[in-house]
Short mmCIF file of C-alpha atoms and ligand atoms in Angstrom, two decimals:
data_model
loop_
_atom_site.label_atom_id
_atom_site.label_comp_id
_atom_site.label_asym_id
_atom_site.label_seq_id
_atom_site.Cartn_x
_atom_site.Cartn_y
_atom_site.Cartn_z
CA MET A 222 -74.88 5.28 29.99
CA VAL A 223 -73.78 4.51 33.75
CA VAL A 224 -71.86 2.35 34.42
CA TYR A 225 -72.69 0.41 37.55
CA GLU A 226 -69.97 -1.87 39.70
CA ILE A 227 -71.18 -5.17 41.35
CA ALA A 228 -69.16 -7.70 43.34
CA ALA A 229 -72.00 -10.50 43.31
CA GLN A 230 -70.59 -11.70 46.60
CA SER A 231 -71.42 -8.90 47.87
CA PHE A 232 -74.84 -7.31 46.70
CA GLN A 233 -77.66 -9.79 47.73
CA ASP A 234 -77.60 -13.68 48.99
CA SER A 235 -81.04 -15.33 48.18
CA ASN A 236 -80.06 -18.61 50.18
CA GLY A 237 -78.27 -17.95 53.42
CA ASP A 238 -74.74 -18.52 53.29
CA GLY A 239 -74.29 -14.89 53.59
CA GLN A 240 -72.78 -14.74 50.36
CA GLY A 241 -74.46 -12.44 47.53
CA ASP A 242 -75.21 -14.53 44.43
CA LEU A 243 -76.75 -13.97 41.06
CA ALA A 244 -80.19 -15.41 41.59
CA GLY A 245 -79.50 -12.62 44.50
CA LEU A 246 -78.57 -10.15 42.21
CA LEU A 247 -81.58 -10.95 39.65
CA GLN A 248 -84.49 -10.16 42.91
CA ARG A 249 -82.56 -6.68 42.57
CA ILE A 250 -82.79 -5.72 38.77
CA ASP A 251 -86.12 -3.69 39.34
CA TYR A 252 -83.93 -1.52 41.83
CA LEU A 253 -81.36 -1.24 38.96
CA THR A 254 -83.90 -0.04 36.88
CA TRP A 255 -85.18 2.35 39.33
CA LEU A 256 -81.72 3.63 39.61
CA GLY A 257 -81.26 4.21 35.82
CA VAL A 258 -78.08 2.64 35.12
CA GLY A 259 -77.01 1.68 31.58
CA ALA A 260 -74.82 -1.18 32.53
CA VAL A 261 -73.42 -3.52 35.21
CA TRP A 262 -70.21 -4.76 35.38
CA LEU A 263 -69.58 -7.60 37.43
CA THR A 264 -66.57 -9.10 39.41
CA PRO A 265 -65.29 -12.39 38.40
CA ILE A 266 -68.37 -14.91 39.22
CA TYR A 267 -66.37 -17.88 37.44
CA ASN A 268 -65.26 -21.24 39.29
CA SER A 269 -62.32 -19.61 42.16
CA PRO A 270 -60.63 -21.16 45.13
CA ASN A 271 -61.81 -17.78 46.43
CA HIS A 272 -58.11 -16.56 47.45
CA ASP A 273 -58.30 -13.44 45.97
CA PHE A 274 -61.94 -12.10 45.93
CA GLY A 275 -62.68 -14.89 42.58
CA TYR A 276 -59.97 -13.00 40.67
CA ASP A 277 -57.72 -16.30 41.12
CA ILE A 278 -60.08 -18.30 38.39
CA ALA A 279 -60.44 -21.96 37.96
CA ASP A 280 -62.79 -22.29 35.23
CA PHE A 281 -63.25 -19.30 32.75
CA CYS A 282 -66.07 -20.88 31.52
CA SER A 283 -67.82 -21.70 34.40
CA VAL A 284 -69.67 -20.18 37.27
CA ASP A 285 -68.82 -20.74 40.57
CA PRO A 286 -71.15 -22.76 42.51
CA ARG A 287 -71.05 -20.20 45.47
CA PHE A 288 -73.23 -17.54 42.91
CA GLY A 289 -75.24 -20.13 41.07
CA SER A 290 -74.83 -21.77 37.89
CA LEU A 291 -75.05 -21.17 34.02
CA GLU A 292 -78.84 -21.73 34.16
CA ASP A 293 -78.85 -18.66 36.64
CA PHE A 294 -76.45 -16.70 35.00
CA ASP A 295 -78.25 -17.05 31.38
CA LYS A 296 -81.34 -15.88 33.68
CA LEU A 297 -79.73 -12.85 34.79
CA LEU A 298 -78.42 -12.20 31.33
CA LEU A 299 -82.17 -12.31 30.41
CA ALA A 300 -83.82 -9.77 32.65
CA LEU A 301 -81.27 -6.98 32.48
CA HIS A 302 -81.36 -7.11 28.84
CA ASP A 303 -85.56 -6.89 29.16
CA SER A 304 -84.61 -4.02 31.83
CA GLY A 305 -82.31 -2.37 28.97
CA ILE A 306 -79.46 -2.79 31.00
CA ARG A 307 -76.23 -4.29 29.88
CA LEU A 308 -73.82 -6.42 31.21
CA ILE A 309 -70.01 -6.42 31.49
CA LEU A 310 -67.98 -9.09 32.79
CA ASP A 311 -64.97 -9.22 34.49
CA LEU A 312 -61.66 -10.61 31.93
CA VAL A 313 -58.74 -11.53 33.71
CA PRO A 314 -56.25 -12.47 31.28
CA ASN A 315 -53.01 -12.48 32.95
CA HIS A 316 -53.17 -15.23 35.28
CA THR A 317 -55.29 -18.09 36.58
CA SER A 318 -55.85 -19.78 39.80
CA ASP A 319 -53.13 -22.85 40.47
CA GLN A 320 -56.33 -24.88 40.75
CA HIS A 321 -57.29 -24.33 36.90
CA ALA A 322 -56.44 -27.81 34.67
CA TRP A 323 -53.50 -25.43 32.46
CA PHE A 324 -51.93 -24.76 35.59
CA GLY A 325 -52.08 -28.27 36.61
CA GLU A 326 -50.61 -29.27 32.96
CA SER A 327 -48.27 -26.73 33.25
CA ARG A 328 -46.19 -27.29 36.41
CA ALA A 329 -46.17 -31.19 35.66
CA SER A 330 -42.77 -31.10 33.60
CA ARG A 331 -40.83 -29.06 31.36
CA ASN A 332 -41.98 -31.31 28.34
CA ASN A 333 -46.13 -31.01 28.06
CA PRO A 334 -48.38 -29.70 25.38
CA LYS A 335 -48.76 -26.81 28.17
CA ALA A 336 -45.41 -26.32 29.64
CA ASP A 337 -44.61 -22.97 28.04
CA TRP A 338 -48.03 -21.81 28.64
CA TYR A 339 -47.50 -19.82 32.02
CA LEU A 340 -44.15 -17.60 32.71
CA SER A 341 -41.27 -20.21 33.79
CA ALA A 342 -37.16 -19.66 34.51
CA GLU A 343 -34.33 -21.38 35.60
CA ALA A 344 -33.17 -20.01 39.75
CA GLY A 345 -30.85 -16.95 39.93
CA ALA A 346 -27.19 -17.88 40.22
CA ASN A 347 -27.82 -18.67 44.02
CA GLY A 348 -30.10 -21.14 43.32
CA GLY A 349 -32.62 -17.94 44.24
CA PRO A 350 -35.65 -15.92 42.15
CA PRO A 351 -34.44 -15.46 38.64
CA ASN A 352 -34.31 -11.39 39.55
CA ASN A 353 -35.50 -8.99 41.67
CA TRP A 354 -39.23 -8.75 40.59
CA LEU A 355 -41.29 -8.47 43.52
CA SER A 356 -45.14 -9.43 43.47
CA ARG A 357 -47.56 -6.65 44.25
CA PHE A 358 -48.98 -8.84 47.40
CA GLY A 359 -45.43 -9.02 48.83
CA GLY A 360 -41.83 -10.52 48.45
CA SER A 361 -40.35 -12.37 45.45
CA ALA A 362 -42.80 -12.54 42.27
CA TRP A 363 -41.53 -15.74 41.91
CA GLU A 364 -42.29 -19.33 43.54
CA TRP A 365 -40.27 -22.10 43.02
CA CYS A 366 -42.28 -25.38 41.34
CA GLU A 367 -40.23 -28.60 42.77
CA GLU A 368 -41.50 -30.75 40.10
CA ARG A 369 -39.98 -28.46 36.76
CA ARG A 370 -37.44 -27.62 39.38
CA GLN A 371 -37.87 -23.60 38.22
CA PHE A 372 -40.05 -20.41 39.12
CA TYR A 373 -42.86 -19.70 38.23
CA TYR A 374 -43.79 -16.01 37.94
CA HIS A 375 -47.12 -14.67 39.85
CA SER A 376 -47.71 -11.03 39.79
CA PHE A 377 -50.20 -11.14 42.33
CA LEU A 378 -50.17 -14.58 44.96
CA PRO A 379 -47.92 -17.37 44.84
CA SER A 380 -51.67 -19.13 43.80
CA GLN A 381 -51.82 -16.72 40.87
CA PRO A 382 -49.74 -17.89 38.45
CA ASP A 383 -49.00 -15.86 35.23
CA LEU A 384 -50.15 -16.24 31.34
CA ASN A 385 -47.61 -16.35 29.19
CA TRP A 386 -48.71 -13.95 26.50
CA ARG A 387 -45.84 -14.56 23.96
CA ASN A 388 -47.50 -17.97 23.41
CA PRO A 389 -50.50 -18.10 20.48
CA GLU A 390 -51.74 -21.13 22.16
CA VAL A 391 -52.25 -19.01 25.21
CA ARG A 392 -54.08 -15.62 23.13
CA GLU A 393 -56.39 -18.02 21.68
CA ALA A 394 -57.31 -20.01 24.74
CA ILE A 395 -58.36 -16.81 26.11
CA ALA A 396 -60.20 -15.87 22.81
CA ALA A 397 -61.99 -18.88 23.31
CA THR A 398 -63.09 -18.43 26.85
CA MET A 399 -64.21 -14.41 25.47
CA ARG A 400 -66.16 -15.97 22.60
CA PHE A 401 -67.50 -18.58 25.32
CA TRP A 402 -69.63 -14.94 27.44
CA LEU A 403 -69.91 -13.21 23.58
CA GLU A 404 -71.73 -15.77 22.72
CA ARG A 405 -74.07 -15.92 25.86
CA GLY A 406 -74.79 -12.53 25.00
CA VAL A 407 -72.50 -10.87 27.62
CA ASP A 408 -71.53 -6.98 26.20
CA GLY A 409 -68.33 -6.34 27.10
CA PHE A 410 -65.07 -7.32 29.47
CA ARG A 411 -63.47 -5.18 31.92
CA VAL A 412 -59.85 -6.40 31.73
CA ASP A 413 -58.83 -7.37 34.25
CA ALA A 414 -54.12 -5.88 35.48
CA SER A 415 -54.52 -5.15 31.25
CA ALA A 416 -50.79 -2.95 31.82
CA VAL A 417 -49.06 -6.25 32.74
CA LEU A 418 -50.17 -8.98 30.60
CA ILE A 419 -46.12 -9.22 29.18
CA LYS A 420 -42.97 -8.91 31.46
CA ASP A 421 -39.32 -8.09 29.52
CA ASP A 422 -37.83 -11.63 27.85
CA LEU A 423 -34.87 -10.36 29.53
CA LEU A 424 -36.10 -10.46 32.86
CA ARG A 425 -34.06 -7.62 33.80
CA ASP A 426 -34.19 -5.88 37.08
CA ASN A 427 -36.51 -3.35 38.58
CA PRO A 428 -34.29 -0.52 39.36
CA PRO A 429 -34.75 0.83 43.02
CA ASP A 430 -37.63 3.50 43.25
CA PRO A 431 -35.94 6.91 44.56
CA GLU A 432 -38.52 7.50 45.99
CA ALA A 433 -39.34 4.75 48.01
CA ASN A 434 -39.14 5.25 51.71
CA ASP A 435 -40.18 3.50 55.27
CA GLU A 436 -43.68 4.60 54.87
CA LYS A 437 -44.68 3.04 51.41
CA PRO A 438 -45.73 -0.47 51.06
CA PRO A 439 -42.33 -2.91 50.37
CA PRO A 440 -43.92 -4.08 47.06
CA GLN A 441 -43.39 -0.51 45.82
CA ALA A 442 -39.71 -0.44 47.10
CA ARG A 443 -38.71 -0.51 43.16
CA ARG A 444 -39.88 0.85 39.49
CA PRO A 445 -41.77 -1.76 37.59
CA VAL A 446 -40.26 -0.58 34.20
CA PHE A 447 -39.53 -4.33 33.48
CA THR A 448 -43.61 -5.33 34.25
CA ASP A 449 -45.66 -2.83 34.12
CA ASP A 450 -47.13 -1.34 31.08
CA ARG A 451 -44.21 -3.12 28.68
CA PRO A 452 -45.05 -1.79 24.50
CA GLU A 453 -45.58 -5.31 23.73
CA ALA A 454 -48.36 -5.83 26.40
CA MET A 455 -50.30 -3.27 24.34
CA ARG A 456 -50.02 -6.00 21.25
CA CYS A 457 -52.25 -8.26 23.90
CA ILE A 458 -54.63 -5.69 24.30
CA GLU A 459 -55.35 -5.16 20.93
CA TYR A 460 -55.20 -8.80 20.23
CA ILE A 461 -58.33 -9.01 22.63
CA ARG A 462 -60.01 -5.82 21.22
CA GLU A 463 -59.79 -7.90 17.98
CA VAL A 464 -61.58 -10.60 19.14
CA LEU A 465 -64.34 -8.63 21.10
CA ASP A 466 -64.63 -6.88 17.42
CA GLN A 467 -65.87 -9.82 15.53
CA HIS A 468 -69.11 -9.66 17.75
CA ASP A 469 -71.31 -6.09 17.06
CA GLY A 470 -71.69 -2.88 19.81
CA LYS A 471 -69.77 -5.11 22.21
CA LEU A 472 -67.36 -2.65 24.92
CA LEU A 473 -64.13 -3.00 26.25
CA CYS A 474 -62.71 -1.49 29.37
CA GLY A 475 -59.74 -2.31 31.29
CA GLU A 476 -58.24 -1.43 34.22
CA VAL A 477 -54.91 0.15 33.52
CA GLN A 478 -51.23 1.01 35.57
CA GLY A 479 -49.39 4.24 36.07
CA LYS A 480 -49.90 7.95 35.64
CA THR A 481 -52.62 10.38 34.10
CA ASP A 482 -50.00 10.90 31.36
CA ARG A 483 -49.78 7.39 30.25
CA ILE A 484 -53.65 6.85 29.82
CA GLY A 485 -54.13 8.40 26.09
CA HIS A 486 -51.62 5.18 25.52
CA PHE A 487 -54.18 2.41 26.21
CA TYR A 488 -56.88 3.87 23.36
CA GLY A 489 -54.99 2.63 20.55
CA ASN A 490 -53.45 4.33 17.78
CA SER A 491 -52.95 2.67 14.56
CA LYS A 492 -54.98 -0.52 16.00
CA PRO A 493 -58.18 -0.08 18.66
CA ARG A 494 -57.20 -0.80 22.02
CA LEU A 495 -59.76 -0.71 25.37
CA HIS A 496 -62.43 1.67 24.83
CA LEU A 497 -62.31 2.92 28.10
CA PRO A 498 -59.45 2.84 29.81
CA LEU A 499 -60.60 3.25 33.87
CA ASN A 500 -59.58 6.82 34.96
CA PHE A 501 -59.28 6.92 38.92
CA ALA A 502 -57.78 10.15 38.62
CA LEU A 503 -60.68 11.57 40.60
CA LEU A 504 -59.83 9.19 43.89
CA ASP A 505 -56.58 10.22 44.05
CA SER A 506 -56.95 13.23 43.39
CA GLU A 507 -56.99 16.28 46.75
CA TRP A 508 -60.19 17.03 47.43
CA ASN A 509 -60.15 20.82 46.69
CA ALA A 510 -61.24 23.34 43.78
CA ILE A 511 -57.38 23.94 42.61
CA SER A 512 -56.19 20.51 42.66
CA LEU A 513 -59.21 18.67 41.24
CA GLN A 514 -58.84 21.25 38.29
CA ALA A 515 -55.00 20.41 37.88
CA THR A 516 -56.02 16.35 37.82
CA ILE A 517 -59.28 16.85 35.56
CA ASP A 518 -56.59 19.15 33.16
CA ALA A 519 -53.92 16.49 32.92
CA TYR A 520 -56.49 13.76 32.26
CA PHE A 521 -58.81 15.26 29.20
CA ASN A 522 -55.21 16.63 28.21
CA ALA A 523 -53.86 12.74 28.07
CA LEU A 524 -56.35 12.02 26.04
CA PRO A 525 -55.93 11.24 22.44
CA GLN A 526 -58.27 12.94 19.58
CA GLY A 527 -61.48 11.79 19.80
CA ALA A 528 -60.78 9.75 22.27
CA TRP A 529 -64.18 9.13 24.99
CA PRO A 530 -63.41 9.97 28.82
CA ASP A 531 -64.66 8.35 31.92
CA PHE A 532 -64.39 8.53 35.46
CA VAL A 533 -64.33 6.89 38.08
CA ILE A 534 -65.60 7.08 41.91
CA GLY A 535 -65.81 3.83 43.52
CA GLY A 536 -64.20 0.14 42.82
CA HIS A 537 -63.60 -3.01 45.01
CA ASP A 538 -59.85 -1.62 45.23
CA LYS A 539 -60.59 1.68 45.87
CA HIS A 540 -61.46 3.03 49.74
CA ARG A 541 -64.89 4.75 49.63
CA VAL A 542 -65.04 8.12 47.73
CA ALA A 543 -67.91 9.34 50.75
CA SER A 544 -64.88 8.19 53.63
CA LYS A 545 -62.03 10.53 51.35
CA VAL A 546 -64.24 13.23 51.01
CA GLY A 547 -66.87 12.77 53.86
CA GLN A 548 -70.90 12.74 53.39
CA SER A 549 -71.37 16.26 52.29
CA GLN A 550 -68.98 16.56 49.87
CA ALA A 551 -70.29 13.14 49.01
CA ARG A 552 -73.00 15.31 47.02
CA VAL A 553 -70.90 17.41 44.89
CA VAL A 554 -69.00 13.91 43.88
CA ALA A 555 -72.57 12.54 42.80
CA MET A 556 -72.51 15.96 40.95
CA LEU A 557 -69.35 15.96 39.31
CA LEU A 558 -69.48 12.41 38.37
CA MET A 559 -72.64 12.48 36.70
CA THR A 560 -71.93 16.29 34.92
CA ILE A 561 -68.48 15.89 33.75
CA ARG A 562 -67.94 14.89 30.17
CA GLY A 563 -66.73 10.77 30.19
CA THR A 564 -68.50 7.82 31.36
CA PRO A 565 -69.72 7.22 34.85
CA PHE A 566 -68.32 4.23 37.15
CA LEU A 567 -69.65 3.94 40.24
CA PHE A 568 -68.94 0.58 42.71
CA ALA A 569 -72.60 -0.81 44.47
CA GLY A 570 -73.41 1.51 47.73
CA ASP A 571 -71.42 4.84 46.83
CA GLU A 572 -75.04 6.32 45.73
CA ILE A 573 -75.77 5.55 49.41
CA GLY A 574 -72.92 7.00 50.46
CA SER A 575 -71.38 3.98 52.12
CA GLU A 576 -68.13 3.93 53.93
CA GLN A 577 -65.16 1.95 55.47
CA VAL A 578 -66.81 -0.46 57.14
CA PRO A 579 -64.24 -1.24 60.20
CA ILE A 580 -63.49 -5.07 60.28
CA PRO A 581 -62.00 -6.69 62.68
CA PRO A 582 -58.95 -9.04 62.30
CA ASP A 583 -60.15 -12.09 62.65
CA ARG A 584 -62.66 -11.13 59.94
CA VAL A 585 -60.15 -9.68 57.46
CA GLN A 586 -60.07 -11.88 53.99
CA ASP A 587 -57.97 -9.36 51.83
CA PRO A 588 -54.65 -11.23 51.30
CA PHE A 589 -53.58 -7.61 50.38
CA GLU A 590 -54.47 -6.84 54.03
CA LYS A 591 -52.82 -10.29 55.07
CA LEU A 592 -49.77 -10.06 53.36
CA VAL A 593 -48.78 -6.09 53.34
CA LYS A 594 -49.78 -5.04 57.10
CA GLY A 595 -49.78 -1.84 58.21
CA PHE A 596 -50.57 0.22 54.90
CA ASP A 597 -54.11 0.55 55.22
CA LEU A 598 -53.92 -1.20 52.34
CA GLY A 599 -57.04 -4.08 52.60
CA ARG A 600 -59.59 -3.92 50.73
CA ASP A 601 -62.20 -5.61 52.75
CA PRO A 602 -63.60 -2.25 54.21
CA GLU A 603 -64.97 -1.10 51.09
CA ARG A 604 -66.28 -4.89 49.98
CA ALA A 605 -68.43 -4.80 52.58
CA PRO A 606 -72.57 -6.39 51.65
CA LEU A 607 -74.82 -3.77 50.62
CA ARG A 608 -77.26 -3.02 53.08
CA TRP A 609 -80.60 -2.75 52.11
CA ASP A 610 -82.40 -1.68 54.80
CA ASP A 611 -81.57 -1.83 58.67
CA THR A 612 -82.26 -5.08 59.97
CA GLU A 613 -79.44 -7.31 61.97
CA GLY A 614 -78.23 -8.84 58.05
CA GLY A 615 -79.56 -5.25 56.13
CA GLY A 616 -81.52 -7.08 53.70
CA PHE A 617 -78.40 -8.71 52.58
CA THR A 618 -78.54 -12.05 54.66
CA SER A 619 -80.37 -14.12 56.56
CA GLY A 620 -77.38 -15.75 57.38
CA GLU A 621 -73.84 -14.87 58.37
CA PRO A 622 -72.56 -12.42 55.94
CA TRP A 623 -69.05 -12.97 55.05
CA LEU A 624 -67.74 -9.93 56.10
CA PRO A 625 -69.29 -7.61 58.57
CA LEU A 626 -72.03 -5.26 57.37
CA SER A 627 -71.91 -1.76 58.34
CA ARG A 628 -72.92 -0.25 61.52
CA ASP A 629 -74.19 2.55 60.46
CA ARG A 630 -78.10 1.32 59.45
CA ALA A 631 -79.54 3.89 59.34
CA ARG A 632 -77.51 4.55 55.70
CA ASN A 633 -79.70 1.35 53.81
CA ILE A 634 -81.24 1.93 50.21
CA LYS A 635 -84.70 1.86 51.47
CA ALA A 636 -83.99 4.15 54.13
CA HIS A 637 -82.63 6.91 51.31
CA GLN A 638 -85.36 5.76 48.29
CA GLY A 639 -88.25 6.92 50.91
CA ASP A 640 -86.16 10.02 52.15
CA ARG A 641 -86.51 12.77 48.95
CA ASN A 642 -83.37 14.65 49.67
CA SER A 643 -81.12 11.51 49.87
CA LEU A 644 -77.77 11.30 48.21
CA LEU A 645 -79.39 8.00 46.13
CA ASN A 646 -82.12 10.17 45.30
CA LEU A 647 -79.70 12.96 44.47
CA TYR A 648 -78.49 10.26 42.04
CA ARG A 649 -81.43 9.49 41.08
CA GLU A 650 -82.24 12.71 39.43
CA LEU A 651 -78.70 13.21 38.63
CA ILE A 652 -78.93 9.96 36.10
CA ALA A 653 -82.76 10.73 34.66
CA LEU A 654 -81.07 14.51 33.98
CA ARG A 655 -78.09 13.25 31.99
CA ARG A 656 -80.88 10.96 29.70
CA GLU A 657 -83.02 14.54 29.04
CA GLU A 658 -80.10 17.09 28.43
CA PRO A 659 -78.15 15.50 25.71
CA CYS A 660 -75.32 17.92 26.01
CA LEU A 661 -74.98 16.78 29.82
CA LEU A 662 -74.45 13.73 27.59
CA ARG A 663 -72.05 14.43 24.80
CA GLY A 664 -71.48 17.88 25.00
CA GLU A 665 -68.13 19.51 24.93
CA TYR A 666 -66.24 19.86 27.95
CA LEU A 667 -65.58 23.88 28.54
CA PRO A 668 -63.03 24.92 31.50
CA ARG A 669 -62.89 27.54 33.35
CA ARG A 670 -60.63 28.82 36.28
CA ALA A 671 -61.38 27.58 39.85
CA GLN A 672 -61.68 30.20 42.13
CA ASN A 673 -62.90 30.76 45.76
CA ASP A 674 -62.84 27.19 46.26
CA ILE A 675 -65.44 26.41 43.94
CA PHE A 676 -64.48 23.95 40.85
CA SER A 677 -66.54 24.69 37.79
CA PHE A 678 -67.22 23.91 34.07
CA GLY A 679 -69.09 23.97 31.31
CA ARG A 680 -70.49 21.45 28.98
CA ARG A 681 -72.18 22.79 25.63
CA MET A 682 -73.31 21.32 22.76
CA ASN A 683 -75.22 23.26 19.58
CA ASP A 684 -76.65 26.13 21.15
CA THR A 685 -77.43 24.20 24.66
CA GLU A 686 -73.93 25.64 27.56
CA ILE A 687 -74.81 24.57 30.99
CA LEU A 688 -72.94 25.39 33.37
CA VAL A 689 -71.80 23.60 36.71
CA GLY A 690 -70.11 25.07 39.81
CA LEU A 691 -69.52 23.08 42.65
CA ASN A 692 -68.62 24.17 46.14
CA ILE A 693 -65.47 22.15 47.69
CA SER A 694 -65.48 23.77 50.75
CA GLY A 695 -67.80 23.41 54.14
CA GLU A 696 -68.72 27.41 54.14
CA PRO A 697 -70.55 29.73 51.86
CA ARG A 698 -68.88 30.46 48.74
CA LEU A 699 -70.17 33.24 45.72
CA TRP A 700 -69.82 31.97 42.66
CA GLU A 701 -69.35 34.17 40.32
CA TRP A 702 -70.81 34.25 36.36
CA ASP A 703 -72.43 36.53 33.87
CA GLY A 704 -75.48 35.72 32.59
CA CYS A 705 -78.72 33.86 33.83
CA GLY A 706 -80.11 30.56 32.89
CA ILE A 707 -82.23 28.15 35.16
CA ARG A 708 -80.96 26.36 37.56
CA LEU A 709 -81.71 22.61 36.82
CA LEU A 710 -80.47 20.99 39.76
CA SER A 711 -78.80 21.46 43.94
CA THR A 712 -77.37 18.86 45.53
CA GLY A 713 -78.93 21.18 48.45
CA PRO A 714 -82.18 20.16 50.25
CA ASP A 715 -85.69 20.53 48.04
CA CYS A 716 -84.27 22.28 45.09
CA LYS A 717 -86.65 24.22 42.45
CA GLN A 718 -85.99 24.81 39.30
CA GLU A 719 -86.13 28.75 38.79
CA LYS A 720 -84.94 31.25 37.34
CA VAL A 721 -80.86 32.82 37.86
CA ALA A 722 -78.83 36.18 36.96
CA GLY A 723 -75.45 36.21 37.43
CA SER A 724 -72.99 34.94 40.70
CA ILE A 725 -75.09 33.25 42.93
CA HIS A 726 -74.78 31.95 46.27
CA LEU A 727 -73.36 28.57 47.26
CA LYS A 728 -74.26 26.96 50.30
CA PRO A 729 -71.50 25.07 52.12
CA ASN A 730 -70.63 22.20 50.27
CA GLU A 731 -72.86 22.76 47.52
CA GLY A 732 -73.05 21.82 44.01
CA VAL A 733 -75.04 23.88 40.61
CA ILE A 734 -76.22 22.79 37.44
CA VAL A 735 -77.84 25.82 35.68
CA LYS A 736 -78.57 25.59 31.63
CA VAL A 737 -77.41 29.06 30.09
CA ILE A 738 -80.53 31.17 28.45
CA ARG A 739 -79.07 33.75 25.81
C1 NOJ B 14 -57.48 -6.75 39.91
C2 NOJ B 14 -58.08 -7.15 41.26
O1 NOJ B 14 -58.72 -5.77 40.57
C3 NOJ B 14 -57.97 -7.36 41.93
O2 NOJ B 14 -59.18 -7.31 42.68
C4 NOJ B 14 -57.12 -8.36 41.29
O3 NOJ B 14 -56.69 -8.45 42.87
C5 NOJ B 14 -56.05 -8.08 41.61
N1 NOJ B 14 -56.20 -7.54 39.89
C6 NOJ B 14 -55.23 -9.26 40.95
O4 NOJ B 14 -56.18 -10.26 40.26
#
């Protein structure tokens, strides 16, 4: 199942207010079906003051009016299901907006019924923050609350207070929001910031990061050992999974922090945790055959027995892959993503090679960019609205788009649909091939030695063996292997299925898929 991430705000506007909405998304279901995606992951659509792209939620069981209504949501869900597409929602259990009624109550005094629903602490010795913990978005992670004469903790913005997951009432309240959506029929969740749900109860200071220097953003000055990836956070994920498992056939993906070697941990041991801890290793890897070989090997090695892998090549927090590797290699990325063992995740626009869109300073929306300047951390460039056609509003809106669209008007869905050699059509063919070849879906992964700038691997299931050779360079390369087979697909234009024997001459930036004949 291919998972396609959609940020509703940037996908399709239906009412000319410059922001995408649910009715707009509904109009585009035919496109999703045409492309062949199996599931949509929708970023937050809930009521929110929208200080952080909707990840600051004021009511978990609602739809923000800028996206539509609950009725629109139900219509959308029904239409997706009728088209055989599942819907995964973002679940943000770590924090709420400071506009949430829970926080309004909690902050009012030290002894109201919700007083312990958020993380609060007494001031430090000098009247300053309780300890040295830093917010990801810059500065201390503690904010003074005058009403309680205490500090409260925020992993992200001060307007995103962290919930207290040690409090069973909080757990139950989040479980109730999950049930609200599960009973409406959603197919699962992507858990936001799952690794930071619990912070050290002794409030111990984080140690300095020995690798920190002036080139690293200030929020990374300390190693977050007492705030991130605490063992108790795993209990919280297990709890979320238990709630999910009370409904059949639902999926739990999750944002996890840290290095690849920690990822196995998020699958769970005696108790299950996430089905799919999201793996961004490809995006973090250097783009050459040797590095890819090491990155992918480290990832597979980190998986526990029986764990199902996944690979992510785009997301609303990540710079566009096409900007990283270039348009020619974007085709190779598509082939790698759709042929390697694991569930593929892509972000709307990746299928046409969308690139980072330059955002003029007066149009910047992302708080990360505003607060931690000079480190290229802004996420607006990848969040720019999708271009459906080459008109001024890109087929996205008839109004003023909330972020500028790409000026590369030719790179749009309509044009790519009409060009059989486009990246979009390559994605479509690859997705179709995954469906036709069970070996590409479920076959085991067979590592091969990267050589001559070619990253290659095999997949095997029963008697079927498929080989994939990816030329990661801009020069022609000889891909040497023994045996013969049928070339199923190439990233190059107008590839015909044909018989190949032994070594294959790969064109610059070419990838090929070969089904071995025995
Ligand atoms: C992770 C989300 O992906 C990101 O966009 C957001 O800023 C933070 N969580 C805070 O909610």
